[in-house]
Amino acid sequence: MAKYMFSLLFVLLLSGCDFEVPGADERFGTQNFVSAISLIELHKTRNGVYPNTLAELDFLGDWDGIWLSAVKYEKNDDGYNLYLERGWAGKPSLEFPERFKQGLGIKKTNIKWVKN
């Protein structure tokens, strides 16, 4: 019982700490965005159309729920819109080279595209 109480006290103590990790939002945000695009585009390759929702994606791994909850997806007539909602804990502001979106169906996003 003492072990349980100590563990609970330790967890409560840590939960009050601010564990800011510099650059974590950007790194996790990048991973979330790229993972989303990868599986959305794979769905298009396999099925000939973009998914109506992210729930239609097949063969997801155990960790894919992380990025599923970190992006907002909207299918439109000629592709899709993808918005990054979360990185590690906050909402990062990311930049990708314009060349990254070449050949993709992404139309609108909150990612800033910069010249190659």
Short mmCIF file of the C-alpha atoms (twelve columns), coordinates in Angstrom:
data_MODEL
# 
_entry.id   MODEL 
# 
loop_
_atom_site.group_PDB 
_atom_site.id 
_atom_site.type_symbol 
_atom_site.label_atom_id 
_atom_site.label_alt_id 
_atom_site.label_comp_id 
_atom_site.label_asym_id 
_atom_site.label_seq_id 
_atom_site.Cartn_x 
_atom_site.Cartn_y 
_atom_site.Cartn_z 
_atom_site.pdbx_PDB_model_num 
ATOM 1   C CA . MET A 1   0.000   0.000  0.000   1 
ATOM 2   C CA . ALA A 2   2.880   2.358  0.770   1 
ATOM 3   C CA . LYS A 3   4.308   1.773  -2.716  1 
ATOM 4   C CA . TYR A 4   0.975   2.669  -4.277  1 
ATOM 5   C CA . MET A 5   0.671   5.866  -2.234  1 
ATOM 6   C CA . PHE A 6   4.254   6.880  -3.057  1 
ATOM 7   C CA . SER A 7   3.646   6.284  -6.780  1 
ATOM 8   C CA . LEU A 8   0.439   8.313  -6.698  1 
ATOM 9   C CA . LEU A 9   2.150   11.153 -4.840  1 
ATOM 10  C CA . PHE A 10  5.054   11.096 -7.324  1 
ATOM 11  C CA . VAL A 11  2.690   11.267 -10.318 1 
ATOM 12  C CA . LEU A 12  0.746   14.139 -8.765  1 
ATOM 13  C CA . LEU A 13  3.974   15.992 -8.059  1 
ATOM 14  C CA . LEU A 14  5.164   15.579 -11.650 1 
ATOM 15  C CA . SER A 15  1.808   16.606 -13.092 1 
ATOM 16  C CA . GLY A 16  2.294   20.067 -11.622 1 
ATOM 17  C CA . CYS A 17  5.617   20.541 -13.392 1 
ATOM 18  C CA . ASP A 18  6.013   22.365 -16.666 1 
ATOM 19  C CA . PHE A 19  8.004   20.044 -18.937 1 
ATOM 20  C CA . GLU A 20  8.602   22.327 -21.873 1 
ATOM 21  C CA . VAL A 21  10.944  20.750 -24.384 1 
ATOM 22  C CA . PRO A 22  12.315  23.303 -26.862 1 
ATOM 23  C CA . GLY A 23  11.413  22.419 -30.443 1 
ATOM 24  C CA . ALA A 24  9.121   19.534 -29.462 1 
ATOM 25  C CA . ASP A 25  5.998   21.130 -30.964 1 
ATOM 26  C CA . GLU A 26  7.764   21.623 -34.284 1 
ATOM 27  C CA . ARG A 27  9.232   18.106 -34.388 1 
ATOM 28  C CA . PHE A 28  5.997   16.375 -33.401 1 
ATOM 29  C CA . GLY A 29  3.977   18.712 -35.629 1 
ATOM 30  C CA . THR A 30  6.159   17.851 -38.599 1 
ATOM 31  C CA . GLN A 31  5.806   14.134 -37.886 1 
ATOM 32  C CA . ASN A 32  2.029   14.426 -37.462 1 
ATOM 33  C CA . PHE A 33  1.618   16.340 -40.723 1 
ATOM 34  C CA . VAL A 34  3.905   14.099 -42.784 1 
ATOM 35  C CA . SER A 35  2.361   10.896 -41.393 1 
ATOM 36  C CA . ALA A 36  -1.125  12.133 -42.215 1 
ATOM 37  C CA . ILE A 37  -0.171  12.982 -45.788 1 
ATOM 38  C CA . SER A 38  1.582   9.633  -46.253 1 
ATOM 39  C CA . LEU A 39  -1.444  7.546  -45.326 1 
ATOM 40  C CA . ILE A 40  -3.921  9.821  -47.103 1 
ATOM 41  C CA . GLU A 41  -1.909  9.594  -50.319 1 
ATOM 42  C CA . LEU A 42  -1.449  5.819  -49.872 1 
ATOM 43  C CA . HIS A 43  -5.240  5.487  -49.609 1 
ATOM 44  C CA . LYS A 44  -5.587  7.422  -52.877 1 
ATOM 45  C CA . THR A 45  -3.013  5.175  -54.580 1 
ATOM 46  C CA . ARG A 46  -4.757  2.001  -53.437 1 
ATOM 47  C CA . ASN A 47  -8.379  3.100  -53.918 1 
ATOM 48  C CA . GLY A 48  -8.242  5.733  -56.649 1 
ATOM 49  C CA . VAL A 49  -9.894  8.374  -54.435 1 
ATOM 50  C CA . TYR A 50  -9.062  10.292 -51.314 1 
ATOM 51  C CA . PRO A 51  -10.845 9.124  -48.160 1 
ATOM 52  C CA . ASN A 52  -14.001 10.956 -47.138 1 
ATOM 53  C CA . THR A 53  -12.737 10.957 -43.548 1 
ATOM 54  C CA . LEU A 54  -9.603  9.780  -41.782 1 
ATOM 55  C CA . ALA A 55  -11.671 6.930  -40.312 1 
ATOM 56  C CA . GLU A 56  -11.588 5.299  -43.778 1 
ATOM 57  C CA . LEU A 57  -7.810  4.806  -43.652 1 
ATOM 58  C CA . ASP A 58  -6.730  1.150  -43.528 1 
ATOM 59  C CA . PHE A 59  -3.787  -0.621 -41.931 1 
ATOM 60  C CA . LEU A 60  -3.049  1.917  -39.221 1 
ATOM 61  C CA . GLY A 61  -0.376  1.224  -36.647 1 
ATOM 62  C CA . ASP A 62  -0.672  1.602  -32.900 1 
ATOM 63  C CA . TRP A 63  0.886   5.080  -32.928 1 
ATOM 64  C CA . ASP A 64  -1.230  6.467  -35.761 1 
ATOM 65  C CA . GLY A 65  -3.896  7.640  -33.321 1 
ATOM 66  C CA . ILE A 66  -1.448  10.347 -32.245 1 
ATOM 67  C CA . TRP A 67  -1.418  12.133 -35.570 1 
ATOM 68  C CA . LEU A 68  -5.059  11.333 -36.305 1 
ATOM 69  C CA . SER A 69  -6.008  13.540 -33.380 1 
ATOM 70  C CA . ALA A 70  -3.416  16.192 -34.308 1 
ATOM 71  C CA . VAL A 71  -4.698  17.082 -37.787 1 
ATOM 72  C CA . LYS A 72  -7.956  18.282 -39.303 1 
ATOM 73  C CA . TYR A 73  -8.802  16.684 -42.657 1 
ATOM 74  C CA . GLU A 74  -11.378 17.852 -45.196 1 
ATOM 75  C CA . LYS A 75  -11.928 16.147 -48.537 1 
ATOM 76  C CA . ASN A 76  -12.869 18.444 -51.396 1 
ATOM 77  C CA . ASP A 77  -13.664 17.945 -55.085 1 
ATOM 78  C CA . ASP A 78  -10.106 17.784 -56.368 1 
ATOM 79  C CA . GLY A 79  -8.052  16.810 -53.314 1 
ATOM 80  C CA . TYR A 80  -8.103  17.636 -49.640 1 
ATOM 81  C CA . ASN A 81  -7.356  20.276 -47.033 1 
ATOM 82  C CA . LEU A 82  -5.132  19.333 -44.121 1 
ATOM 83  C CA . TYR A 83  -4.595  21.514 -41.084 1 
ATOM 84  C CA . LEU A 84  -2.113  20.832 -38.309 1 
ATOM 85  C CA . GLU A 85  -3.870  21.301 -34.982 1 
ATOM 86  C CA . ARG A 86  -1.202  20.115 -32.532 1 
ATOM 87  C CA . GLY A 87  2.461   19.255 -32.198 1 
ATOM 88  C CA . TRP A 88  3.649   18.015 -28.798 1 
ATOM 89  C CA . ALA A 89  1.407   20.156 -26.607 1 
ATOM 90  C CA . GLY A 90  0.808   23.336 -28.590 1 
ATOM 91  C CA . LYS A 91  0.100   24.385 -32.143 1 
ATOM 92  C CA . PRO A 92  3.356   24.888 -34.027 1 
ATOM 93  C CA . SER A 93  3.924   27.200 -36.952 1 
ATOM 94  C CA . LEU A 94  5.658   25.119 -39.618 1 
ATOM 95  C CA . GLU A 95  7.277   25.816 -42.963 1 
ATOM 96  C CA . PHE A 96  7.801   23.287 -45.746 1 
ATOM 97  C CA . PRO A 97  9.448   23.776 -49.137 1 
ATOM 98  C CA . GLU A 98  6.948   24.212 -51.974 1 
ATOM 99  C CA . ARG A 99  8.499   21.164 -53.638 1 
ATOM 100 C CA . PHE A 100 7.142   18.971 -50.821 1 
ATOM 101 C CA . LYS A 101 3.554   19.353 -52.044 1 
ATOM 102 C CA . GLN A 102 4.420   18.471 -55.649 1 
ATOM 103 C CA . GLY A 103 2.122   15.678 -56.852 1 
ATOM 104 C CA . LEU A 104 0.020   15.710 -53.683 1 
ATOM 105 C CA . GLY A 105 -3.694  16.433 -53.475 1 
ATOM 106 C CA . ILE A 106 -3.312  18.937 -50.670 1 
ATOM 107 C CA . LYS A 107 -5.098  22.195 -51.512 1 
ATOM 108 C CA . LYS A 108 -5.414  24.255 -48.313 1 
ATOM 109 C CA . THR A 109 -3.378  24.064 -45.143 1 
ATOM 110 C CA . ASN A 110 -2.068  26.166 -42.290 1 
ATOM 111 C CA . ILE A 111 1.491   25.146 -43.185 1 
ATOM 112 C CA . LYS A 112 3.559   27.913 -44.768 1 
ATOM 113 C CA . TRP A 113 5.102   26.967 -48.114 1 
ATOM 114 C CA . VAL A 114 8.487   28.534 -48.827 1 
ATOM 115 C CA . LYS A 115 10.414  28.780 -52.080 1 
ATOM 116 C CA . ASN A 116 12.636  25.772 -52.764 1 
# 
